[in-house]
Amino acid sequence: MIPQPAFLPMSLKEGRKLGIERFDVILVSGDAYVDHPSFGTAIIGRVLWDAGFSVGIIAQPDWKNTTDFLALGEPRLFFGVSSGNVDSMVNNLTPGLKRRSDDVYSPGGIPKRPDRATIVYTNNIHELFPGVPIILGGIEASLRRFAHYDYWQDKVRQSILADAPAELLVFGMGERQVVEIAQRLSAGEPAGLLRDIHGTAFTMEVAQWRCNRPQSIIEIPSFGEVSQDKRAYARAFALHYHEQDPVEGAPVGQPHPKTVVIQNPPAHPLKTPDLDHIYELPFSRKAHPSYSRPVPALDPVRFSVTSHRGCFGGCSFCALTHHQGRIIQNRSIGSIIREVTRMTKMAGFKGIVQDVGGPTANMYGLICDRWEGSGACRDRRCSTSCRTLHTSHRFQCELLQALRQVPSVRKIFISSGIRYDLVLADDSGYLDLICEHHISGHLKVAPEHVTKNVTDLMNKPGREVFDRFRELFAEQQQKKKSRQYLLPYFMSGHPGCTVADMVELALYIQKTRMYTEQVQDFTPTPMSVSTCMYYTGLNPFTLEPIHIPKGHEKKIQRALMHYREPKNHRLVAEGLRMAGRMDLIGPGPRTLVLHD
């Protein structure tokens, strides 16, 4: 077994220096190769190498010719293909459908990935190496594994497995799956028989499905149905949404015109020792030395630490339930200390740990009594009112206190967002601790909205919960010499949100004097509940109709959030007239604009 190299090879020359004439696996990615555990290609490559397989990387190949795809030759086992850390359509186009001028995952920020990168790369590889298995992975493949609404084409697209000539699709966090795939292919098992691996999806011929459909598979409305009938789309979404539990989830099948896509149940969560081992692999935390220009995405996370995976928040506009899942997977305190200690010895470390967290920073160490044996509840969403959810932040407090004792560490920040409803349910003094030691001038929170009908559809805590947290935070600030501020994230244009709702949010911002730089306009991304609402105009779980703001109304909603800016006054006044709130136009301390 060849020891882990400083960087995974990106050329045959680098491979030969390690004694490799032919790679076992070649990973193709739309991102530059950055050897950091926040970058999917690096973590999958390191895990495969640790399991005894040699790995070469083709990063950001030029899809317009064959040269880059041929550069490493033919792998012994398979090609792994990913668009990178971000869906290529999200990465390449703005919510207004304008092409972005930069790409933070590319050297110098210069865009290099094609639209629908996973499909483009796979087609190129299949044409050049028709007999080599291709395995899809990454966020783009993971969240497009069923028929899905595509905002950029404004239509329902087939599963990515129906468009890309691949043998398997790995969804979610894929370390366990790719190692099993490599081991079984190495043992001589044909790729077409790898149909029982949790956390993967595959295709079946239509004739075989019709004649010999396994009874354990839940069939959801077909591509033909969901592309023509929005109620069918909503029903299909609800059906596969409820099967995303690794313990009790069932296989799901969706017929397409030329194939049937079958998703196995999600992979079981990694245990703490497994997660520790992965994150303690020898990542250099640098971009590959072949790059002459920096990769912008590295700098904000270079000296950050992942403490856990998963999120049980279930925000409707987030697809994490379909990717990392609801069950929290924690690393041990000892492992995180060892990782930070290793970081302190790296060139460029200046005593600052940029972040310790995960999808939601303060879910580290939180557990539910049901997760181990029964998985996450199918009929309800996790909340602080549930008696089986342990909400004490004691373990994270212990972690942060231990990290402050690591030599050469001057400051440890929590840059990930926190769930303020969980802070209110805490009994460990977490808020005092982080305000004293682990945030700078601002604490990031995401109320997103304040009207009940909108926060209910978002599956976010209501205004009264946020107000209680604001009061608690204000009380905490009275003890401090240097004042800190809440940095709230708000969203406009979410399904169910009306202009009147946005007026209410604007008044709330005015009353509380909150800073509103962190504002986003809702963008429908694949496989979120909110995207299903946006496309169908229905709540997928109740099939009740929902107001969907589009076009000019979305512009008005966004302007209302920035009502102070003169360039928005015309749209703000138009929105106020639409909402029948003429009383908010004119002079006075409680109006939103002076005139229309």
Coordinates of C-alpha atoms in Angstrom, one line a residue:
M1 CA 0.0 0.0 0.0
I2 CA 1.4 3.4 -1.1
P3 CA 1.4 5.9 1.8
Q4 CA -0.8 9.0 1.4
P5 CA 1.1 11.6 -0.7
A6 CA 1.3 15.3 0.0
F7 CA -1.2 15.8 -2.8
L8 CA -3.2 13.3 -4.8
P9 CA -1.7 13.1 -8.3
M10 CA -3.0 15.2 -11.2
S11 CA -0.7 13.8 -13.8
L12 CA 0.9 10.5 -14.9
K13 CA 4.3 12.0 -14.0
E14 CA 3.1 12.5 -10.4
G15 CA 1.7 9.0 -10.3
R16 CA 4.9 7.4 -11.6
K17 CA 6.9 9.2 -8.9
L18 CA 4.7 7.3 -6.5
G19 CA 5.3 4.0 -8.3
I20 CA 1.8 4.1 -10.1
E21 CA 1.6 3.2 -13.7
R22 CA -2.2 2.9 -13.8
F23 CA -4.7 4.5 -11.4
D24 CA -7.3 2.4 -9.7
V25 CA -9.8 5.3 -9.7
I26 CA -9.8 8.6 -11.5
L27 CA -12.0 11.4 -10.0
V28 CA -13.2 14.1 -12.4
S29 CA -14.4 17.4 -10.8
G30 CA -15.7 20.8 -11.9
D31 CA -13.7 22.3 -9.0
A32 CA -10.0 23.0 -8.8
Y33 CA -8.2 20.4 -6.7
V34 CA -7.9 21.8 -3.2
D35 CA -6.6 19.3 -0.7
H36 CA -8.9 20.3 2.1
P37 CA -11.7 18.3 3.9
S38 CA -14.3 20.9 2.9
F39 CA -13.8 19.9 -0.8
G40 CA -15.6 16.7 -1.9
T41 CA -13.0 15.5 -4.4
A42 CA -10.2 15.7 -1.8
I43 CA -12.1 13.9 0.9
I44 CA -13.3 11.1 -1.4
G45 CA -9.8 10.7 -2.9
R46 CA -8.1 10.6 0.5
V47 CA -10.6 8.0 1.7
L48 CA -10.1 5.8 -1.3
W49 CA -6.4 6.0 -1.0
D50 CA -6.6 5.2 2.7
A51 CA -8.6 2.0 1.7
G52 CA -5.7 0.9 -0.5
F53 CA -6.7 2.3 -3.9
S54 CA -4.6 4.7 -6.0
V55 CA -6.4 7.8 -7.1
G56 CA -5.8 10.3 -9.9
I57 CA -7.6 13.6 -10.2
I58 CA -8.7 15.5 -13.4
A59 CA -9.8 18.9 -12.2
Q60 CA -11.9 21.2 -14.4
P61 CA -11.2 19.4 -17.7
D62 CA -11.7 21.3 -20.9
W63 CA -14.9 19.6 -22.2
K64 CA -14.5 20.9 -25.7
N65 CA -11.7 18.5 -26.6
T66 CA -10.5 15.1 -25.4
T67 CA -7.0 16.0 -24.2
D68 CA -7.8 16.5 -20.5
F69 CA -10.0 13.4 -20.2
L70 CA -7.2 11.2 -21.7
A71 CA -4.4 12.7 -19.5
L72 CA -4.4 10.0 -16.8
G73 CA -5.3 7.1 -19.1
E74 CA -7.9 4.4 -18.2
P75 CA -8.5 3.6 -14.6
R76 CA -8.5 0.0 -13.4
L77 CA -11.8 0.3 -11.6
F78 CA -13.9 3.4 -12.4
F79 CA -14.2 7.1 -13.1
G80 CA -15.9 9.1 -10.4
V81 CA -17.6 12.2 -11.7
S82 CA -18.8 15.3 -9.8
S83 CA -19.7 18.9 -10.8
G84 CA -17.8 20.0 -7.7
N85 CA -18.9 21.5 -4.3
V86 CA -21.8 23.3 -5.9
D87 CA -24.5 22.5 -8.5
S88 CA -23.1 23.8 -11.8
M89 CA -26.2 25.8 -12.7
V90 CA -26.2 27.5 -9.3
N91 CA -22.6 28.2 -9.7
N92 CA -22.7 29.5 -13.2
L93 CA -25.9 31.6 -13.2
T94 CA -27.4 34.2 -10.9
P95 CA -31.0 33.9 -9.6
G96 CA -31.8 36.5 -12.3
L97 CA -30.5 33.9 -14.9
K98 CA -27.4 36.1 -15.8
R99 CA -24.1 34.3 -16.3
R100 CA -21.7 34.9 -13.4
S101 CA -18.3 36.4 -14.2
D102 CA -16.4 34.5 -11.6
D103 CA -16.1 31.1 -9.9
V104 CA -14.6 30.9 -6.4
Y105 CA -13.8 27.2 -6.9
S106 CA -11.5 28.0 -9.8
P107 CA -7.9 29.4 -9.8
G108 CA -8.0 33.1 -10.1
G109 CA -11.8 32.9 -9.9
I110 CA -12.0 32.3 -13.7
P111 CA -15.0 30.2 -14.7
K112 CA -14.1 26.9 -16.2
R113 CA -17.0 24.4 -15.6
P114 CA -19.7 23.8 -18.2
D115 CA -23.4 24.0 -17.4
R116 CA -24.7 20.6 -16.3
A117 CA -21.1 19.6 -15.7
T118 CA -21.9 16.1 -14.5
I119 CA -23.7 15.2 -17.7
V120 CA -21.1 16.9 -19.9
Y121 CA -18.2 15.2 -18.2
T122 CA -19.9 11.8 -18.2
N123 CA -20.8 11.9 -21.9
N124 CA -17.2 12.7 -22.7
I125 CA -15.7 9.9 -20.6
H126 CA -18.2 7.4 -21.9
E127 CA -17.4 8.2 -25.5
L128 CA -13.6 7.8 -24.8
F129 CA -13.8 4.8 -22.4
P130 CA -17.0 3.0 -23.3
G131 CA -16.2 -0.1 -21.2
V132 CA -15.2 1.7 -18.0
P133 CA -17.8 2.1 -15.2
I134 CA -18.7 5.7 -14.3
I135 CA -19.9 6.6 -10.8
L136 CA -21.7 9.9 -10.3
G137 CA -21.4 11.8 -7.0
G138 CA -21.5 15.2 -5.5
I139 CA -24.2 17.7 -4.8
E140 CA -25.4 18.1 -8.4
A141 CA -25.9 14.3 -8.9
S142 CA -27.2 13.8 -5.4
L143 CA -30.0 16.3 -5.6
R144 CA -31.0 15.5 -9.2
R145 CA -31.4 11.7 -8.7
F146 CA -35.2 11.9 -9.3
A147 CA -37.1 13.8 -11.9
H148 CA -36.8 17.4 -10.7
Y149 CA -37.9 20.9 -11.5
D150 CA -35.1 22.9 -13.2
Y151 CA -35.4 26.6 -12.6
W152 CA -32.9 27.5 -15.3
Q153 CA -34.9 25.8 -18.0
D154 CA -38.3 26.3 -16.2
K155 CA -39.3 22.7 -16.8
V156 CA -39.1 19.2 -15.2
R157 CA -36.0 17.3 -16.2
Q158 CA -35.4 13.6 -16.0
S159 CA -33.3 12.1 -13.3
I160 CA -29.6 12.8 -14.0
L161 CA -29.2 9.0 -14.3
A162 CA -31.6 9.0 -17.3
D163 CA -29.4 11.7 -19.0
A164 CA -25.9 10.6 -18.1
P165 CA -24.5 7.1 -19.1
A166 CA -23.4 6.1 -15.6
E167 CA -23.6 2.8 -13.8
L168 CA -24.3 4.2 -10.3
L169 CA -25.1 7.4 -8.5
V170 CA -23.8 8.0 -5.0
F171 CA -26.0 10.3 -3.0
G172 CA -25.4 12.0 0.3
M173 CA -22.0 11.8 1.9
G174 CA -20.3 9.1 -0.1
E175 CA -17.2 7.8 1.7
R176 CA -18.7 4.4 2.7
Q177 CA -20.3 3.9 -0.7
V178 CA -17.3 4.6 -2.9
V179 CA -15.1 2.3 -0.8
E180 CA -17.5 -0.5 -1.1
I181 CA -17.9 0.1 -4.9
A182 CA -14.1 0.0 -5.3
Q183 CA -13.7 -3.1 -3.2
R184 CA -16.4 -5.0 -5.1
L185 CA -15.2 -4.0 -8.5
S186 CA -11.7 -4.9 -7.5
A187 CA -12.9 -8.3 -6.5
G188 CA -14.3 -8.8 -10.0
E189 CA -18.0 -8.1 -9.4
P190 CA -19.6 -6.5 -12.5
A191 CA -20.7 -2.9 -12.0
G192 CA -24.2 -3.8 -13.3
L193 CA -24.7 -6.1 -10.3
L194 CA -23.9 -3.4 -7.6
R195 CA -27.6 -2.8 -6.8
D196 CA -27.7 -3.3 -3.1
I197 CA -25.5 -0.5 -1.7
H198 CA -27.2 1.9 0.6
G199 CA -26.7 5.5 -0.5
T200 CA -26.7 4.7 -4.2
A201 CA -29.2 4.9 -7.1
F202 CA -29.1 2.8 -10.2
T203 CA -31.2 2.2 -13.4
M204 CA -33.2 -0.8 -14.4
E205 CA -34.5 -1.6 -17.9
V206 CA -38.2 -0.8 -18.3
A207 CA -39.0 -4.4 -19.4
Q208 CA -37.4 -5.9 -16.4
W209 CA -39.3 -3.5 -14.1
R210 CA -42.6 -4.4 -15.7
C211 CA -41.9 -8.2 -15.4
N212 CA -40.0 -8.5 -12.2
R213 CA -40.4 -5.4 -10.1
P214 CA -39.2 -6.0 -6.5
Q215 CA -42.2 -5.7 -4.1
S216 CA -40.1 -3.8 -1.6
I217 CA -39.7 -0.8 -3.9
I218 CA -42.1 2.1 -3.5
E219 CA -43.1 3.3 -6.9
I220 CA -43.6 7.1 -7.3
P221 CA -45.3 8.8 -10.2
S222 CA -43.3 8.5 -13.4
F223 CA -41.4 11.2 -15.2
G224 CA -44.2 11.3 -17.8
E225 CA -46.7 12.0 -15.0
V226 CA -44.7 14.5 -13.0
S227 CA -43.7 16.5 -16.1
Q228 CA -47.3 16.9 -17.1
D229 CA -49.2 17.0 -13.8
K230 CA -48.2 19.3 -11.0
R231 CA -50.2 17.4 -8.4
A232 CA -48.4 14.2 -9.5
Y233 CA -45.1 16.0 -9.0
A234 CA -46.1 17.1 -5.5
R235 CA -47.2 13.6 -4.6
A236 CA -44.0 12.1 -6.0
F237 CA -41.9 14.6 -4.0
A238 CA -43.7 13.8 -0.7
L239 CA -43.3 10.0 -1.3
H240 CA -39.5 10.1 -1.8
Y241 CA -39.1 12.8 0.9
H242 CA -40.4 10.4 3.5
E243 CA -38.0 7.6 2.5
Q244 CA -34.8 9.5 3.2
D245 CA -34.2 7.9 6.6
P246 CA -31.3 5.4 6.7
V247 CA -33.0 3.2 9.3
E248 CA -36.6 2.8 8.1
G249 CA -36.5 4.3 4.5
A250 CA -37.5 2.0 1.7
P251 CA -36.1 1.8 -1.9
V252 CA -37.9 4.2 -4.3
G253 CA -38.4 3.6 -8.0
Q254 CA -39.4 6.2 -10.6
P255 CA -40.1 5.1 -14.2
H256 CA -38.7 7.2 -17.1
P257 CA -39.3 6.7 -20.8
K258 CA -36.2 4.6 -21.4
T259 CA -35.3 3.4 -18.0
V260 CA -36.4 3.2 -14.3
V261 CA -34.4 5.0 -11.7
I262 CA -34.2 3.2 -8.3
Q263 CA -32.9 4.8 -5.2
N264 CA -31.7 2.5 -2.4
P265 CA -32.2 3.7 1.2
P266 CA -29.7 6.3 2.4
A267 CA -26.3 5.1 3.8
H268 CA -26.2 4.6 7.5
P269 CA -24.6 7.5 9.4
L270 CA -20.9 7.2 10.1
K271 CA -20.0 6.4 13.7
T272 CA -17.8 8.8 15.6
P273 CA -14.5 6.7 15.1
D274 CA -15.1 6.5 11.4
L275 CA -15.8 10.3 11.1
D276 CA -12.7 11.0 13.2
H277 CA -10.5 8.8 11.0
I278 CA -11.7 10.6 7.8
Y279 CA -11.1 14.1 9.1
E280 CA -7.7 13.2 10.5
L281 CA -6.4 12.0 7.1
P282 CA -3.3 14.1 6.1
F283 CA -5.0 17.0 4.2
S284 CA -2.4 19.7 3.2
R285 CA -5.1 22.4 3.3
K286 CA -3.7 23.9 0.2
A287 CA -4.5 24.1 -3.5
H288 CA -2.5 21.7 -5.7
P289 CA 0.9 23.2 -6.4
S290 CA 0.3 23.2 -10.2
Y291 CA -1.9 26.3 -9.8
S292 CA -0.2 29.6 -10.2
R293 CA -3.2 31.6 -9.0
P294 CA -5.1 31.2 -5.7
V295 CA -8.5 29.4 -5.4
P296 CA -10.8 32.0 -3.7
A297 CA -13.0 29.4 -1.9
L298 CA -10.1 28.1 0.1
D299 CA -9.2 31.2 2.0
P300 CA -12.4 31.5 4.1
V301 CA -12.2 27.8 5.2
R302 CA -8.5 26.9 5.2
F303 CA -8.2 26.8 9.0
S304 CA -11.8 25.7 9.7
V305 CA -12.9 22.5 11.3
T306 CA -15.9 20.2 10.7
S307 CA -17.2 19.1 14.0
H308 CA -20.3 17.2 12.8
R309 CA -22.6 16.3 9.9
G310 CA -26.4 16.4 9.4
C311 CA -29.1 18.8 10.3
F312 CA -32.5 18.2 11.8
G313 CA -33.7 21.7 11.3
G314 CA -35.6 20.7 8.1
C315 CA -35.8 24.2 6.6
S316 CA -38.0 23.9 3.5
F317 CA -35.7 25.8 1.2
C318 CA -32.7 23.6 2.1
A319 CA -32.2 20.2 0.5
L320 CA -29.9 18.9 3.3
T321 CA -32.5 16.3 4.3
H322 CA -31.9 14.7 1.0
H323 CA -28.1 14.9 1.2
Q324 CA -26.6 14.7 4.7
G325 CA -29.8 13.7 6.5
R326 CA -31.4 14.6 9.8
I327 CA -29.3 12.5 12.1
I328 CA -26.4 14.3 13.7
Q329 CA -23.0 12.5 13.3
N330 CA -20.5 13.9 15.8
R331 CA -16.7 13.8 15.9
S332 CA -15.0 13.2 19.2
I333 CA -13.4 16.1 21.1
G334 CA -10.1 14.4 21.0
S335 CA -10.1 14.1 17.3
I336 CA -11.0 17.7 16.7
I337 CA -8.2 18.8 19.1
R338 CA -5.7 16.6 17.2
E339 CA -6.8 18.2 13.9
V340 CA -6.5 21.8 15.3
T341 CA -3.1 20.9 16.8
R342 CA -1.9 19.7 13.4
M343 CA -3.2 23.0 11.8
T344 CA -1.1 25.1 14.3
K345 CA 2.0 23.6 12.7
M346 CA 1.1 24.5 9.2
A347 CA 2.6 27.5 7.3
G348 CA 0.2 30.4 7.3
F349 CA -1.6 29.6 10.5
K350 CA -1.8 32.8 12.6
G351 CA -3.5 31.5 15.7
I352 CA -7.1 31.8 14.3
V353 CA -9.4 28.9 13.8
Q354 CA -11.9 30.3 11.4
D355 CA -14.9 28.1 12.2
V356 CA -15.8 25.0 14.2
G357 CA -19.1 23.7 13.1
G358 CA -21.3 22.0 10.5
P359 CA -24.5 22.7 8.6
T360 CA -25.7 24.3 11.9
A361 CA -23.0 25.1 14.4
N362 CA -24.9 24.4 17.6
M363 CA -26.2 20.9 16.7
Y364 CA -22.8 19.4 17.7
G365 CA -23.4 16.8 20.4
L366 CA -27.2 17.0 20.2
I367 CA -28.9 13.6 20.0
C368 CA -32.4 12.0 19.9
D369 CA -33.1 8.8 21.7
R370 CA -34.8 7.4 18.6
W371 CA -32.1 7.9 16.1
E372 CA -30.0 4.8 16.8
G373 CA -32.8 2.2 16.6
S374 CA -35.6 3.9 14.7
G375 CA -34.1 6.7 12.7
A376 CA -35.7 10.2 12.4
C377 CA -39.5 10.3 12.8
R378 CA -41.4 9.9 9.6
D379 CA -44.6 11.7 10.8
R380 CA -43.1 14.8 12.5
R381 CA -40.2 17.2 12.3
C382 CA -37.6 17.6 15.0
S383 CA -38.3 20.5 17.5
T384 CA -37.3 21.6 20.9
S385 CA -40.7 20.5 22.2
C386 CA -39.9 16.9 21.6
R387 CA -39.0 15.0 24.8
T388 CA -36.6 12.6 23.0
L389 CA -34.4 15.4 21.6
H390 CA -31.6 16.3 24.0
T391 CA -30.9 20.0 23.5
S392 CA -28.2 20.8 26.1
H393 CA -25.2 22.3 24.4
R394 CA -22.9 20.9 27.1
F395 CA -20.8 18.9 24.7
Q396 CA -20.1 21.8 22.4
C397 CA -19.2 24.0 25.4
E398 CA -16.7 21.3 26.5
L399 CA -15.3 21.2 22.9
L400 CA -14.8 24.9 22.7
Q401 CA -13.3 25.2 26.1
A402 CA -10.8 22.4 25.3
L403 CA -9.9 24.0 22.0
R404 CA -9.0 27.2 23.7
Q405 CA -6.3 25.4 25.6
V406 CA -4.5 24.2 22.4
P407 CA -1.0 25.8 22.3
S408 CA -0.6 28.5 19.5
V409 CA -4.4 29.0 19.2
R410 CA -5.3 32.6 19.9
K411 CA -9.0 32.7 18.8
I412 CA -11.6 30.2 17.8
F413 CA -14.6 31.5 15.9
I414 CA -18.0 30.1 15.2
S415 CA -18.7 31.3 11.7
S416 CA -21.4 28.8 10.8
G417 CA -25.0 30.0 11.6
I418 CA -26.7 28.9 14.8
R419 CA -30.3 27.8 15.5
Y420 CA -31.6 30.4 18.0
D421 CA -34.5 28.1 19.0
L422 CA -32.0 25.5 20.2
V423 CA -30.1 28.2 22.2
L424 CA -33.4 29.0 24.0
A425 CA -33.7 25.3 24.9
D426 CA -30.1 25.1 26.2
D427 CA -29.2 24.8 29.9
S428 CA -25.4 24.9 29.6
G429 CA -24.7 28.7 29.2
Y430 CA -23.8 28.3 25.6
L431 CA -24.8 31.8 24.5
D432 CA -22.7 33.4 27.2
L433 CA -19.7 31.3 26.2
I434 CA -19.8 32.0 22.5
C435 CA -20.4 35.8 23.0
E436 CA -17.5 35.9 25.4
H437 CA -15.0 33.9 23.4
H438 CA -16.2 32.7 20.0
I439 CA -17.8 35.5 17.9
S440 CA -16.4 38.8 16.9
G441 CA -18.7 41.7 16.3
H442 CA -21.7 39.8 14.9
L443 CA -23.6 36.6 15.5
K444 CA -25.2 35.1 12.5
V445 CA -28.8 33.9 12.8
A446 CA -31.4 33.1 10.2
P447 CA -35.0 34.0 11.1
E448 CA -35.7 34.4 7.3
H449 CA -39.1 35.9 7.9
V450 CA -41.5 37.0 10.6
T451 CA -45.1 36.3 9.5
K452 CA -46.6 33.1 10.6
N453 CA -47.9 31.8 7.3
V454 CA -44.4 32.2 5.7
T455 CA -42.3 30.8 8.6
D456 CA -44.7 27.8 8.8
L457 CA -44.1 27.1 5.1
M458 CA -40.4 27.6 5.6
N459 CA -40.5 25.3 8.6
K460 CA -38.8 28.0 10.7
P461 CA -39.5 29.1 14.2
G462 CA -42.0 32.0 14.4
R463 CA -41.5 35.6 15.2
E464 CA -42.1 35.1 18.9
V465 CA -39.2 32.7 19.2
F466 CA -36.8 35.1 17.5
D467 CA -38.0 37.9 19.7
R468 CA -37.3 35.9 22.8
F469 CA -33.8 35.2 21.5
R470 CA -33.3 38.9 20.7
E471 CA -34.2 39.8 24.2
L472 CA -31.9 37.1 25.7
F473 CA -29.1 38.3 23.4
A474 CA -29.7 42.0 24.5
E475 CA -29.6 41.0 28.2
Q476 CA -26.3 39.2 27.5
Q477 CA -24.8 42.3 25.9
Q478 CA -25.4 44.4 29.0
K479 CA -22.6 42.5 30.6
K480 CA -20.1 43.4 27.9
K481 CA -17.9 46.4 27.4
S482 CA -17.7 46.0 23.7
R483 CA -21.2 45.5 22.2
Q484 CA -22.0 42.7 19.7
Y485 CA -24.8 42.6 17.1
L486 CA -27.1 40.1 15.6
L487 CA -26.6 39.6 11.9
P488 CA -30.0 38.3 10.6
Y489 CA -30.6 36.5 7.3
F490 CA -33.9 37.3 5.7
M491 CA -35.5 35.9 2.5
S492 CA -37.8 37.4 0.0
G493 CA -39.9 35.7 -2.7
H494 CA -40.4 32.4 -0.8
P495 CA -43.5 30.4 -1.8
G496 CA -46.5 31.6 0.2
C497 CA -45.0 35.0 0.8
T498 CA -47.2 37.9 -0.4
V499 CA -46.4 41.6 -0.8
A500 CA -48.3 42.2 2.5
D501 CA -46.1 39.7 4.2
M502 CA -43.0 41.6 3.0
V503 CA -44.5 44.9 4.2
E504 CA -44.8 43.3 7.6
L505 CA -41.2 42.2 7.5
A506 CA -40.0 45.7 6.4
L507 CA -41.9 47.2 9.4
Y508 CA -40.3 44.6 11.7
I509 CA -36.9 45.5 10.4
Q510 CA -37.7 49.2 10.9
K511 CA -39.0 48.7 14.4
T512 CA -36.1 46.6 15.6
R513 CA -33.5 48.6 13.7
M514 CA -31.9 45.4 12.4
Y515 CA -29.1 45.3 9.8
T516 CA -30.3 43.8 6.5
E517 CA -27.3 43.3 4.4
Q518 CA -27.7 39.5 4.5
V519 CA -30.7 39.2 2.3
Q520 CA -31.4 36.6 -0.4
D521 CA -34.1 36.2 -3.0
F522 CA -35.5 32.7 -3.0
T523 CA -34.0 30.6 -5.8
P524 CA -35.5 27.2 -6.6
T525 CA -32.7 24.7 -6.3
P526 CA -33.2 20.9 -6.9
M527 CA -35.0 18.7 -4.4
S528 CA -36.0 21.2 -1.7
V529 CA -39.5 21.4 -0.4
S530 CA -39.7 25.0 -1.3
T531 CA -38.8 24.3 -4.9
C532 CA -41.6 21.7 -5.1
M533 CA -43.9 24.4 -3.8
Y534 CA -42.6 27.0 -6.3
Y535 CA -43.1 24.7 -9.3
T536 CA -46.4 23.2 -8.3
G537 CA -48.1 26.0 -6.3
L538 CA -48.9 23.3 -3.8
N539 CA -47.8 22.2 -0.3
P540 CA -46.5 18.7 -1.2
F541 CA -47.6 17.3 2.2
T542 CA -51.1 18.7 2.2
L543 CA -51.7 19.5 -1.6
E544 CA -53.2 22.8 -0.5
P545 CA -52.6 25.7 -2.9
I546 CA -49.9 28.3 -2.1
H547 CA -49.3 31.8 -3.5
I548 CA -46.2 31.8 -5.6
P549 CA -44.5 35.3 -6.1
K550 CA -42.8 35.5 -9.5
G551 CA -41.6 38.1 -12.0
H552 CA -42.2 41.8 -11.1
E553 CA -43.7 40.9 -7.7
K554 CA -40.4 39.2 -6.7
K555 CA -38.6 42.5 -7.5
I556 CA -41.1 44.4 -5.3
Q557 CA -40.6 41.9 -2.4
R558 CA -36.8 42.2 -2.5
A559 CA -37.0 46.0 -2.7
L560 CA -39.2 46.1 0.4
M561 CA -36.4 44.4 2.4
H562 CA -34.1 47.2 1.3
Y563 CA -36.7 50.0 1.7
R564 CA -34.0 52.5 3.0
E565 CA -32.2 52.5 -0.4
P566 CA -33.3 55.4 -2.6
K567 CA -33.0 53.2 -5.8
N568 CA -35.8 51.0 -4.4
H569 CA -38.3 53.7 -3.4
R570 CA -40.4 53.4 -6.6
L571 CA -40.8 49.6 -6.2
V572 CA -41.4 50.0 -2.4
A573 CA -44.2 52.5 -3.0
E574 CA -45.7 50.2 -5.7
G575 CA -45.7 47.4 -3.2
L576 CA -47.3 49.5 -0.5
R577 CA -50.1 50.5 -2.8
M578 CA -50.6 46.8 -3.7
A579 CA -50.8 45.9 0.0
G580 CA -53.2 48.8 0.7
R581 CA -50.7 50.5 3.0
M582 CA -50.8 54.0 1.7
D583 CA -50.3 55.1 5.3
L584 CA -46.7 54.0 5.0
I585 CA -46.0 56.5 2.2
G586 CA -45.1 60.1 3.2
P587 CA -43.3 62.0 5.9
G588 CA -43.0 60.6 9.4
P589 CA -40.9 58.2 11.6
R590 CA -43.1 55.2 10.9
T591 CA -43.4 55.4 7.1
L592 CA -41.2 53.4 4.8
V593 CA -40.8 55.9 1.9
L594 CA -41.3 59.6 1.6
H595 CA -43.3 59.6 -1.6
D596 CA -44.1 57.4 -4.6

